[in-house]
Coordinates of C-alpha atoms and ligand atoms in Angstrom, one line a residue:
X50 CA 64.6 27.2 23.4
X51 CA 65.6 27.1 19.7
X52 CA 63.3 28.2 17.0
X53 CA 63.1 24.6 15.5
X54 CA 62.4 23.1 18.9
X55 CA 59.9 25.8 19.5
X56 CA 58.3 25.0 16.0
X57 CA 58.2 21.2 16.9
X58 CA 56.8 22.0 20.3
X59 CA 54.3 24.3 18.7
X60 CA 53.0 21.7 16.3
X61 CA 53.0 19.0 19.0
X62 CA 51.1 21.5 21.2
X63 CA 48.6 22.1 18.4
X64 CA 48.3 18.4 17.7
X65 CA 47.7 17.6 21.3
X66 CA 45.2 20.4 21.5
X67 CA 43.5 19.1 18.4
X68 CA 43.4 15.6 19.8
X69 CA 42.0 16.8 23.1
X70 CA 39.4 18.8 21.2
X71 CA 38.6 15.7 19.0
X72 CA 38.3 13.5 22.1
X73 CA 36.1 15.9 24.0
X74 CA 33.4 16.0 21.3
X75 CA 30.1 14.5 22.3
X76 CA 29.7 13.3 18.7
X77 CA 31.5 10.3 17.4
X78 CA 34.0 11.5 14.9
X79 CA 36.1 9.0 12.8
X80 CA 38.0 8.7 9.6
X81 CA 37.5 5.8 7.3
X82 CA 39.7 4.6 4.4
X83 CA 38.1 4.0 1.0
X84 CA 37.4 0.4 2.2
X85 CA 35.2 1.7 5.0
X86 CA 37.8 0.7 7.6
X87 CA 38.8 2.8 10.6
X88 CA 41.9 5.0 10.4
X89 CA 41.3 7.4 13.3
X90 CA 38.5 7.8 15.8
X91 CA 37.8 9.9 18.9
X92 CA 36.9 8.8 22.4
X93 CA 33.2 9.0 21.9
X94 CA 33.5 6.5 19.0
X95 CA 35.4 4.2 21.2
X96 CA 32.8 4.5 24.0
X97 CA 30.0 3.8 21.7
X98 CA 31.6 0.9 20.0
X99 CA 33.1 -0.6 23.1
X100 CA 36.5 -0.9 21.4
X101 CA 39.8 1.1 21.8
X102 CA 41.2 3.1 18.9
X103 CA 44.1 0.6 18.9
X104 CA 41.6 -2.3 18.4
X105 CA 39.7 -0.5 15.7
X106 CA 42.7 0.7 13.7
X107 CA 45.4 -2.0 14.3
X108 CA 47.5 -2.2 11.2
X109 CA 46.4 -4.9 8.8
X110 CA 43.4 -5.7 11.0
X111 CA 41.5 -2.5 10.7
X112 CA 37.9 -3.0 11.4
X113 CA 35.3 -2.0 8.8
X114 CA 32.4 0.2 10.2
X115 CA 30.0 -2.2 8.5
X116 CA 30.7 -4.7 11.3
X117 CA 28.5 -2.4 13.5
X118 CA 25.4 -2.4 11.4
X119 CA 22.9 -5.1 12.1
X120 CA 19.9 -3.9 10.2
X121 CA 20.0 -4.2 6.5
X122 CA 18.2 -0.9 5.8
X123 CA 20.7 1.1 7.9
X124 CA 23.7 -0.6 6.3
X125 CA 22.3 0.1 2.8
X126 CA 21.8 3.7 3.6
X127 CA 25.3 4.0 4.9
X128 CA 26.9 2.3 1.9
X129 CA 25.0 4.6 -0.5
X130 CA 26.0 7.7 1.5
X131 CA 29.6 6.6 1.7
X132 CA 29.9 6.0 -2.0
X133 CA 28.3 9.4 -2.8
X134 CA 30.7 11.1 -0.3
X135 CA 33.7 9.5 -2.0
X136 CA 32.4 11.0 -5.2
X137 CA 32.6 14.4 -3.6
X138 CA 29.0 14.7 -2.5
X139 CA 28.7 15.1 1.3
X140 CA 25.7 13.3 2.8
X141 CA 23.7 13.6 5.9
X142 CA 21.2 10.8 7.0
X143 CA 19.9 8.8 9.9
X144 CA 20.5 5.2 10.7
X145 CA 20.8 2.5 13.4
X146 CA 24.1 1.3 14.5
X147 CA 24.6 -1.7 16.8
X148 CA 27.7 -1.6 18.9
X149 CA 26.5 -4.9 20.4
X150 CA 23.5 -7.2 19.8
X151 CA 21.8 -5.6 22.9
X152 CA 22.7 -2.1 22.2
X153 CA 21.4 0.1 19.4
X154 CA 21.8 3.7 18.7
X155 CA 19.9 5.9 16.3
X156 CA 22.3 8.3 14.9
X157 CA 22.5 11.2 12.5
X158 CA 25.6 10.8 10.3
X159 CA 27.4 13.4 8.2
X160 CA 29.9 11.9 5.8
X161 CA 32.3 13.8 3.6
X162 CA 35.4 13.3 1.7
X163 CA 38.8 14.5 2.7
X164 CA 41.7 14.7 0.2
X165 CA 45.1 14.1 1.7
X166 CA 48.4 13.1 0.2
X167 CA 47.8 9.5 1.3
X168 CA 44.6 9.3 -0.8
X169 CA 40.8 9.8 -0.4
X170 CA 39.3 9.2 3.0
X171 CA 35.9 9.8 4.5
X172 CA 35.3 11.7 7.7
X173 CA 32.2 10.8 9.6
X174 CA 30.5 12.8 12.3
X175 CA 27.8 10.8 14.1
X176 CA 25.4 12.3 16.6
X177 CA 23.3 10.1 19.0
X178 CA 19.7 11.2 18.4
X179 CA 18.2 8.0 20.0
X180 CA 16.2 10.0 22.5
X181 CA 14.6 12.5 20.1
X182 CA 14.0 9.6 17.7
X183 CA 12.2 7.6 20.5
X184 CA 10.1 10.7 21.3
X185 CA 9.3 11.1 17.6
X186 CA 8.2 7.5 17.4
X187 CA 6.1 7.8 20.5
X188 CA 4.4 10.8 19.1
X189 CA 3.8 9.0 15.8
X190 CA 2.5 6.0 17.7
X191 CA 0.1 8.3 19.6
X192 CA -1.2 9.9 16.5
X193 CA -1.8 6.5 14.7
X194 CA -2.9 4.3 17.6
X195 CA -5.8 4.1 19.9
X196 CA -4.7 4.8 23.5
X197 CA -7.1 2.5 25.1
X198 CA -6.5 -0.8 23.3
X199 CA -3.1 0.1 21.7
X200 CA -4.5 -0.9 18.3
X201 CA -3.9 1.1 15.1
X202 CA -6.6 3.7 14.7
X203 CA -8.7 4.6 11.7
X204 CA -6.1 6.8 10.2
X205 CA -3.5 4.1 10.2
X206 CA -6.0 1.6 8.9
X207 CA -6.7 3.8 6.0
X208 CA -3.0 4.3 5.2
X209 CA -2.2 0.6 5.6
X210 CA -5.2 -0.4 3.5
X211 CA -4.1 1.9 0.7
X212 CA -0.6 0.5 0.9
X213 CA -1.8 -3.1 0.8
X214 CA -4.2 -2.3 -2.1
X215 CA -1.3 -0.9 -4.1
X216 CA 0.7 -4.1 -3.5
X217 CA -2.3 -6.3 -4.2
X218 CA -3.0 -4.5 -7.5
X219 CA 0.6 -5.2 -8.5
X220 CA 0.4 -8.8 -7.6
X221 CA -3.1 -9.4 -8.9
X222 CA -4.3 -10.4 -5.4
X223 CA -7.4 -9.7 -3.3
X224 CA -7.6 -7.9 0.0
X225 CA -10.5 -8.4 2.5
X226 CA -11.7 -5.8 4.9
X227 CA -13.7 -7.1 7.8
X228 CA -15.6 -4.6 9.9
X229 CA -17.2 -5.5 13.2
X230 CA -19.5 -3.7 15.6
X231 CA -20.3 -5.0 19.1
X232 CA -24.0 -5.7 19.5
X233 CA -24.8 -4.6 23.0
X234 CA -21.9 -2.4 23.8
X235 CA -23.8 0.9 24.0
X236 CA -26.3 -0.4 26.5
X237 CA -23.5 -1.6 28.8
X238 CA -21.6 1.6 28.5
X239 CA -24.7 3.6 29.3
X240 CA -25.8 1.5 32.2
X241 CA -22.7 0.2 33.8
X242 CA -20.4 3.1 33.0
X243 CA -17.4 3.8 30.8
X244 CA -15.0 2.1 33.1
X245 CA -16.7 -1.3 32.5
X246 CA -17.1 -0.4 28.8
X247 CA -13.4 0.4 28.5
X248 CA -12.3 -2.8 30.1
X249 CA -14.6 -4.8 27.8
X250 CA -13.1 -3.0 24.8
X251 CA -9.6 -3.9 25.9
X252 CA -10.5 -7.6 26.4
X253 CA -12.3 -7.6 23.0
X254 CA -9.2 -6.1 21.3
X255 CA -7.0 -8.8 22.9
X256 CA -9.4 -11.6 21.8
X257 CA -9.4 -10.3 18.3
X258 CA -5.7 -9.9 18.1
X259 CA -5.2 -13.5 19.3
X260 CA -7.6 -14.9 16.8
X261 CA -6.3 -13.5 13.5
X262 CA -3.0 -14.5 11.8
X263 CA 0.1 -12.5 12.2
X264 CA -0.3 -11.3 8.6
X265 CA -3.7 -9.7 9.3
X266 CA -3.9 -6.2 10.6
X267 CA -6.3 -5.3 13.4
X268 CA -7.5 -1.8 14.0
X269 CA -10.0 0.1 16.2
X270 CA -12.1 2.3 13.9
X271 CA -13.6 4.1 16.9
X272 CA -16.3 3.5 19.5
X273 CA -17.1 -0.2 19.5
X274 CA -16.1 -0.7 15.8
X275 CA -13.1 -2.7 14.9
X276 CA -11.6 -3.8 11.6
X277 CA -9.4 -6.6 10.4
X278 CA -7.4 -6.4 7.2
X279 CA -6.6 -9.6 5.5
X280 CA -4.1 -9.6 2.6
X281 CA -4.4 -12.4 -0.1
X282 CA -7.9 -13.4 0.9
X283 CA -10.7 -14.8 -1.2
X284 CA -14.4 -14.2 -0.3
X285 CA -14.8 -17.7 1.2
X286 CA -11.7 -17.3 3.5
X287 CA -12.7 -13.9 4.5
X288 CA -16.2 -15.1 5.5
X289 CA -14.7 -18.0 7.3
X290 CA -12.5 -15.7 9.4
X291 CA -15.5 -13.4 10.0
X292 CA -17.5 -16.4 11.3
X293 CA -14.7 -17.4 13.6
X294 CA -14.5 -13.9 14.9
X295 CA -18.3 -13.9 15.5
X296 CA -18.1 -17.1 17.5
X297 CA -15.2 -15.7 19.6
X298 CA -17.1 -12.5 20.3
X299 CA -20.1 -14.6 21.5
X300 CA -18.1 -16.1 24.3
X301 CA -18.7 -14.4 27.6
X302 CA -16.4 -11.5 28.7
X303 CA -15.5 -11.6 32.4
X304 CA -14.8 -8.5 34.4
X305 CA -13.8 -8.0 38.0
X306 CA -16.3 -5.3 39.0
X307 CA -15.6 -5.1 42.6
X308 CA -13.3 -7.2 44.8
X309 CA -16.2 -8.4 47.0
X310 CA -18.2 -9.9 44.0
X311 CA -17.0 -12.7 41.8
X312 CA -16.2 -12.0 38.2
X313 CA -19.2 -10.6 36.3
X314 CA -19.7 -12.1 32.9
X315 CA -21.1 -10.3 29.9
X316 CA -22.4 -11.6 26.7
X317 CA -21.7 -9.2 23.8
X318 CA -21.9 -10.6 20.4
X319 CA -21.0 -8.8 17.2
X320 CA -22.1 -8.1 13.7
X321 CA -19.7 -8.2 10.8
X322 CA -19.5 -6.8 7.3
X323 CA -17.0 -7.9 4.7
X324 CA -15.8 -6.0 1.6
X325 CA -13.1 -7.1 -0.9
X326 CA -10.6 -5.4 -3.1
X327 CA -11.0 -5.2 -6.1
X328 CA -14.6 -6.1 -6.6
X329 CA -16.2 -3.9 -3.9
X330 CA -13.9 -0.9 -4.1
X331 CA -10.5 0.3 -5.5
X332 CA -9.4 2.5 -2.7
X333 CA -9.4 2.4 1.1
X334 CA -12.3 4.9 1.6
X335 CA -14.7 3.1 -0.6
X336 CA -13.8 -0.3 0.9
X337 CA -14.3 0.9 4.4
X338 CA -17.6 2.4 3.5
X339 CA -18.8 -0.7 1.8
X340 CA -17.7 -3.0 4.6
X341 CA -19.9 -0.7 6.8
X342 CA -22.9 -1.0 4.5
X343 CA -22.5 -4.8 4.6
X344 CA -22.4 -4.7 8.4
X345 CA -25.7 -2.7 8.6
X346 CA -27.2 -5.3 6.2
X347 CA -26.1 -8.1 8.5
X348 CA -27.7 -6.2 11.4
X349 CA -30.9 -5.8 9.5
X350 CA -31.1 -9.4 8.5
X351 CA -29.8 -10.5 11.9
X352 CA -27.4 -12.8 9.9
X353 CA -24.2 -12.1 12.0
X354 CA -22.0 -11.8 8.9
X355 CA -22.7 -10.2 5.5
X356 CA -20.6 -9.8 2.4
X357 CA -21.1 -6.4 0.6
X358 CA -23.5 -6.5 -2.3
X359 CA -23.9 -3.5 -4.4
X360 CA -27.4 -2.2 -3.9
X361 CA -27.5 -2.5 -0.1
X362 CA -26.1 1.0 0.2
X363 CA -28.4 3.3 2.3
X364 CA -28.0 5.8 -0.5
X365 CA -28.5 3.2 -3.3
X366 CA -31.3 3.9 -5.7
X367 CA -33.1 0.8 -4.5
X368 CA -33.0 1.8 -0.9
X369 CA -34.0 5.4 -1.7
X370 CA -36.8 4.0 -3.9
X371 CA -38.1 1.8 -1.1
X372 CA -38.0 4.7 1.3
X373 CA -40.1 6.8 -1.1
X374 CA -42.5 3.9 -1.5
X375 CA -42.8 3.5 2.2
X376 CA -43.6 7.1 2.7
X377 CA -46.4 6.7 0.1
X378 CA -47.4 3.3 1.6
X379 CA -48.2 5.0 4.9
X380 CA -50.4 7.7 3.4
X381 CA -52.0 5.3 0.9
X382 CA -52.9 2.7 3.6
X383 CA -50.7 0.0 2.1
X384 CA -49.7 -0.9 5.6
X385 CA -51.9 -3.4 7.5
X386 CA -52.0 -4.6 11.1
X387 CA -52.1 -8.2 12.2
X388 CA -53.0 -8.9 15.8
X389 CA -51.6 -11.6 18.0
X390 CA -53.7 -12.7 21.0
X391 CA -52.3 -12.4 24.5
X392 CA -53.6 -14.9 27.1
X393 CA -53.8 -14.6 30.9
X394 CA -52.1 -17.9 32.0
X395 CA -54.0 -18.3 35.4
X396 CA -57.5 -17.8 34.0
X397 CA -56.8 -19.0 30.4
X398 CA -58.7 -15.9 29.2
X399 CA -57.7 -13.8 26.3
X400 CA -57.0 -10.3 27.6
X401 CA -55.5 -8.4 24.7
X402 CA -53.7 -8.4 21.4
X403 CA -50.4 -7.0 20.1
X404 CA -50.6 -5.0 16.9
X405 CA -47.9 -6.0 14.4
X406 CA -47.4 -4.1 11.2
X407 CA -47.0 -5.6 7.7
X408 CA -46.7 -3.9 4.3
X409 CA -49.0 -5.1 1.6
X410 CA -46.5 -4.1 -1.2
X411 CA -48.1 -3.9 -4.6
X412 CA -45.4 -6.0 -6.3
X413 CA -43.5 -7.8 -3.5
X414 CA -46.5 -9.1 -1.6
X415 CA -46.9 -9.0 2.2
X416 CA -43.7 -7.8 3.7
X417 CA -42.7 -8.6 7.3
X418 CA -41.7 -5.6 9.5
X419 CA -38.0 -6.7 9.4
X420 CA -38.0 -5.5 5.8
X421 CA -39.1 -2.0 6.4
X422 CA -39.2 -1.0 10.1
X423 CA -35.4 -0.7 10.4
X424 CA -35.4 1.3 7.2
X425 CA -38.0 3.6 8.7
X426 CA -36.1 3.7 11.9
X427 CA -33.0 5.1 10.1
X428 CA -35.1 8.0 9.0
X429 CA -37.8 10.2 10.6
X430 CA -40.4 8.1 8.9
X431 CA -40.7 5.8 11.9
X432 CA -42.7 8.5 13.7
X433 CA -45.3 8.6 11.0
X434 CA -45.3 4.8 10.9
X435 CA -45.8 4.4 14.6
X436 CA -48.6 7.0 14.6
X437 CA -50.3 5.3 11.7
X438 CA -50.2 2.0 13.7
X439 CA -51.7 3.6 16.8
X440 CA -54.6 5.1 14.8
X441 CA -55.3 1.9 12.9
X442 CA -55.1 -0.2 16.1
X443 CA -57.5 2.0 17.9
X444 CA -59.9 1.8 15.0
X445 CA -59.8 -2.0 15.1
X446 CA -60.4 -2.0 18.8
X447 CA -63.5 0.2 18.2
X448 CA -64.8 -2.3 15.5
X449 CA -64.3 -5.2 17.9
X450 CA -65.9 -3.4 20.8
X451 CA -69.0 -3.0 18.6
X452 CA -69.0 -6.8 18.3
X453 CA -68.7 -7.2 22.0
X454 CA -65.0 -8.0 22.0
X455 CA -63.4 -5.9 24.6
X456 CA -59.5 -6.2 24.5
X457 CA -56.4 -4.4 25.7
X458 CA -54.4 -3.1 22.8
X459 CA -50.6 -3.3 22.7
X460 CA -48.6 -1.2 20.1
X461 CA -44.9 -1.1 19.6
X462 CA -43.1 2.3 19.8
X463 CA -39.7 2.6 18.2
X464 CA -36.8 4.6 19.5
X465 CA -37.7 7.5 17.2
X466 CA -41.1 7.9 18.8
X467 CA -39.6 7.7 22.2
X468 CA -37.6 10.8 21.4
X469 CA -40.7 12.6 20.3
X470 CA -41.7 14.9 23.2
X471 CA -45.2 15.5 21.6
X472 CA -46.1 11.8 21.5
X473 CA -47.9 11.9 24.9
X474 CA -50.2 14.8 24.0
X475 CA -50.9 13.3 20.6
X476 CA -51.8 9.9 22.2
X477 CA -54.2 11.6 24.6
X478 CA -55.9 13.2 21.6
X479 CA -56.2 9.8 19.9
X480 CA -57.6 8.1 22.9
X481 CA -60.2 10.8 23.4
X482 CA -61.4 10.8 19.8
X483 CA -61.6 7.0 19.7
X484 CA -63.2 6.9 23.2
X485 CA -60.7 4.3 24.5
X486 CA -59.8 4.5 28.1
X487 CA -56.0 5.1 28.5
X488 CA -55.7 2.0 30.7
X489 CA -56.7 -0.2 27.8
X490 CA -53.7 0.9 25.7
X491 CA -50.3 -0.4 26.2
X492 CA -47.1 0.7 24.5
X493 CA -44.1 -1.7 24.1
X494 CA -40.7 -0.2 24.1
X495 CA -37.4 -2.1 23.9
X496 CA -34.7 -1.8 26.4
X497 CA -32.3 -0.5 23.8
X498 CA -34.7 2.2 22.8
X499 CA -34.8 3.4 26.4
X500 CA -31.0 3.4 26.5
X501 CA -30.7 5.7 23.5
X502 CA -30.6 9.2 24.9
X503 CA -31.9 7.9 28.2
X504 CA -32.8 11.4 29.6
X505 CA -35.1 12.2 26.8
X506 CA -36.6 8.7 26.9
X507 CA -37.3 9.0 30.7
X508 CA -39.0 12.4 30.0
X509 CA -41.2 10.9 27.3
X510 CA -42.0 7.7 29.3
X511 CA -43.0 9.8 32.3
X512 CA -45.4 11.9 30.2
X513 CA -46.8 8.7 28.6
X514 CA -47.3 7.1 32.0
X515 CA -49.0 10.2 33.2
X516 CA -51.7 9.8 30.5
X517 CA -52.6 6.4 32.1
X518 CA -51.3 4.3 29.2
X519 CA -49.4 1.3 30.5
X520 CA -45.8 0.7 29.4
X521 CA -44.1 -2.6 28.8
X522 CA -40.5 -3.4 28.3
X523 CA -40.2 -5.4 25.0
X524 CA -37.6 -8.0 24.2
X525 CA -36.5 -8.1 27.9
X526 CA -33.2 -9.9 28.4
X527 CA -31.7 -8.9 25.1
X528 CA -30.4 -5.6 26.4
X529 CA -28.4 -4.7 29.4
X530 CA -30.7 -2.7 31.6
X531 CA -31.0 -4.3 35.0
X532 CA -34.4 -4.6 36.6
X533 CA -33.2 -2.3 39.3
X534 CA -32.5 0.4 36.7
X535 CA -35.9 -0.2 35.1
X536 CA -37.5 0.2 38.5
X537 CA -36.7 3.9 38.3
X538 CA -38.8 4.2 35.2
X539 CA -42.6 4.4 35.1
X540 CA -43.1 0.9 33.7
X541 CA -45.8 -1.7 34.3
X542 CA -44.9 -4.9 32.5
X543 CA -41.9 -6.9 31.3
X544 CA -42.1 -9.0 28.1
X545 CA -39.5 -11.7 28.3
X546 CA -37.9 -12.0 24.9
X547 CA -38.9 -15.0 22.8
X548 CA -35.3 -16.2 22.5
X549 CA -35.5 -17.3 26.1
X550 CA -38.9 -18.8 25.9
X551 CA -38.9 -20.7 22.6
X552 CA -36.6 -23.5 23.8
X553 CA -37.5 -23.5 27.5
X554 CA -38.7 -27.1 27.3
X555 CA -35.3 -28.4 26.3
X556 CA -33.0 -25.8 27.7
X557 CA -32.5 -25.6 31.5
X558 CA -30.5 -22.4 31.3
X559 CA -33.3 -20.7 29.5
X560 CA -35.8 -21.9 32.1
X561 CA -33.6 -20.6 34.8
X562 CA -33.3 -17.2 33.2
X563 CA -37.1 -17.1 32.7
X564 CA -37.6 -18.2 36.3
X565 CA -35.4 -15.6 37.9
X566 CA -36.7 -12.8 35.6
X567 CA -40.3 -13.6 36.8
X568 CA -39.2 -13.6 40.4
X569 CA -37.4 -10.4 40.2
X570 CA -40.1 -8.7 38.1
X571 CA -42.8 -9.7 40.6
X572 CA -40.7 -8.4 43.5
X573 CA -40.7 -5.1 41.7
X574 CA -44.4 -5.2 41.0
X575 CA -44.1 -5.7 37.3
X576 CA -46.4 -8.1 35.5
X577 CA -44.7 -10.6 33.2
X578 CA -45.6 -11.6 29.7
X579 CA -43.7 -14.4 27.9
X580 CA -43.4 -14.1 24.1
X581 CA -42.6 -17.0 21.8
X582 CA -44.7 -19.6 23.6
X583 CA -44.6 -22.2 20.9
X584 CA -45.7 -25.4 22.7
X585 CA -47.6 -26.9 25.6
X586 CA -44.5 -27.7 27.5
X587 CA -43.4 -24.0 27.7
X588 CA -46.9 -23.1 28.6
X589 CA -46.9 -25.5 31.6
X590 CA -43.5 -24.4 32.7
X591 CA -44.6 -20.8 32.6
X592 CA -47.7 -21.6 34.5
X593 CA -45.6 -23.3 37.2
X594 CA -43.3 -20.3 37.4
X595 CA -46.4 -18.0 37.8
X596 CA -45.8 -16.0 34.7
X597 CA -48.8 -13.7 34.1
X598 CA -49.5 -13.9 30.4
X599 CA -48.4 -15.7 27.3
X600 CA -48.2 -14.9 23.6
X601 CA -47.0 -17.2 20.8
X602 CA -47.6 -19.8 18.1
X603 CA -48.9 -22.2 20.7
X604 CA -51.9 -19.9 21.0
X605 CA -52.0 -18.2 17.6
X606 CA -49.9 -16.3 15.2
X607 CA -50.8 -12.7 14.3
X608 CA -53.9 -12.5 12.2
X609 CA -55.8 -9.8 10.2
X610 CA -58.4 -7.8 12.2
X611 CA -61.4 -9.5 10.6
X612 CA -60.0 -13.0 11.4
X613 CA -60.0 -12.3 15.1
X614 CA -63.7 -12.7 15.8
X615 CA -64.0 -16.1 14.0
X616 CA -60.8 -17.3 15.7
X617 CA -62.2 -16.5 19.2
X618 CA -65.3 -18.5 18.4
X619 CA -63.4 -21.6 17.2
X620 CA -60.1 -21.6 19.1
X621 CA -61.3 -22.7 22.5
X622 CA -59.7 -19.7 24.3
X623 CA -62.4 -17.7 26.2
X624 CA -62.7 -14.0 26.4
Ligands
C2E222 P1 -41.9 -7.9 18.6 O1 -42.5 -6.7 19.1 O2 -41.0 -8.7 19.6 O3 -43.0 -8.8 18.1 C1 -43.1 -10.2 18.3 C2 -42.7 -10.9 17.0 O4 -42.6 -12.3 17.3 C3 -43.7 -10.8 15.9 O5 -42.9 -10.8 14.7 C4 -44.5 -12.1 16.0 O6 -45.1 -12.5 14.9 C5 -43.4 -13.0 16.4 N1 -43.9 -14.2 17.2 C6 -45.1 -14.2 17.9 N2 -45.2 -15.4 18.4 C7 -44.1 -16.2 18.1 C8 -43.7 -17.5 18.4 O7 -44.3 -18.3 19.1 N3 -42.5 -17.9 17.9 C9 -41.8 -17.1 17.1 N4 -40.6 -17.5 16.6 N5 -42.1 -15.8 16.8 C10 -43.3 -15.4 17.3 P2 -43.2 -9.7 13.6 O8 -44.6 -9.4 13.4 O9 -42.4 -10.1 12.4 O10 -42.5 -8.4 14.2 C11 -41.1 -8.3 14.3 C12 -40.7 -7.1 15.0 O11 -41.0 -5.9 14.2 C13 -41.5 -6.8 16.3 O12 -41.0 -7.6 17.3 C14 -41.3 -5.3 16.5 O13 -40.0 -5.1 17.0 C15 -41.3 -4.8 15.1 N6 -42.7 -4.3 14.8 C16 -43.8 -5.0 14.4 N7 -44.8 -4.2 14.3 C17 -44.4 -3.0 14.6 C18 -45.0 -1.7 14.7 O14 -46.2 -1.5 14.4 N8 -44.3 -0.6 15.0 C19 -43.0 -0.7 15.3 N9 -42.3 0.4 15.6 N10 -42.3 -1.9 15.3 C20 -43.0 -3.0 14.9
CA223 CA1 -43.6 -6.1 20.8
CA224 CA1 -40.8 -8.7 21.6

């Protein structure tokens, strides 16, 4: 072998070696001319792009790499990096390439310039990082989405809201934030279990998603709270959407509880608060808080939807002022009780009254309980209020007894009192000092109060029942406790909520609900009182359905203590 031949062989050997090495790389390696067209490429490049080197680099028909970009952002990134590399600044970046419409790779590219006699070229090394990228995306998704419903979570809502606010500020537009809270969700979750609760939340998320436009952003803020972000909204549009959501949430949700039983249907309902950028807040945090405040206002007013108004804030000076005044009102006896007669339907005799509190406010006049009981319930003040009511009611009962009017007395206990382990002992003391037999006092507790911290409530109810006081479930039918569940509690009476009774005469569904409630309650040995008996038709229907007692405007509205005696004389109802 001659030296020259050996030299040629050597360089061929090295070239072949280099080529083999080039082709064996897992990365795509290719060289582009200054017009971004292929000059040389390795096997991996050919595999990725589904084209041979020959096809990619054919003289006069060299293909530009830009043919393999399909998303604009990736192509822009590439062009910028390529130009910088040509200027002598090597670049490294990530982008999508699309060998075919169906196939996309997420790659990390390193681009750098090579100077050779023929001119400047760019060498590209591209590594397929699709898998790690997908994992990263999945992690990111997990951190920003709720795993149950797949909706964005509070964190993402906040980020997105801040982003949309920045854009809106620029464009001089408004943004609406709609916050909604399911009305009876906690009861369902507590009584029927988390599995049912979860399935309801999923259905509810789907319903919400379908309802809003694509441009709106739906998130789960946590628990049973959801949010909808609406760009370019005015107050009227935002409230319209809120009302549409409300209507949709009031449609029954159906759940397959068990294969033997047909679909169970649940009525949930929601309460909605609306806050707008810029008038109600300039950043995401403030807007979220104010939409919440509006939602609590809607709950308090039972209005379904409320737009934020400055001053509703729990911590607003007005609210704090009212709270301070209420504290004083309790000690200064500004509260008064009105009493509503309760009539035994079979005998038409008046058997008792329910004490209903009002606030004789020095400047605002006589305030209904809706204006201050919820406020007291949000603070510990409700316990003092309930205790004040019990004492005042027992005093009235003593006064009437002296006039020969002997009545059962019903008082309402809020959830705060139902969590008060000392209430039973305190009641015994009150009964003793006012010389009222325990059996003549009845406490009314709502289903939802019994569902809040059920264990504590059961303990307190058991102690109460042991004192001999009778216990009634108030507003029955509006919560989700089943009668079977209530059977396990020491209860004596069911008060059917007035919403079912008021329209009984015109509404067959309501009559049916009242009918079956009475049947079931009687089977379980509960007496039944119907509230909201407003007319003679409901009275007759209730009588036919063997309801035990009635209360409502058909008989009398609640009246001051001193009015009761005269009313008994003139009303025609006997004692
Ligand atoms: P509630 O216990 O369900 O009381 C019945 C409410 O229905 C009373 O309203 C009563 O005036 C009203 N009502 C009575 N008959 C009829 C009727 O035929 N038709 C209609 N549409 N309504 C009728 P009020 O006095 O405004 O009380 C509202 C709620 O405030 C009560 O609902 C109760 O939850 C709460 N509350 C009232 N007094 C007290 C109290 O002393 N302590 C506590 N913790 N809560 C109270
Ligand atoms: Ca009541
Ligand atoms: Ca009631």
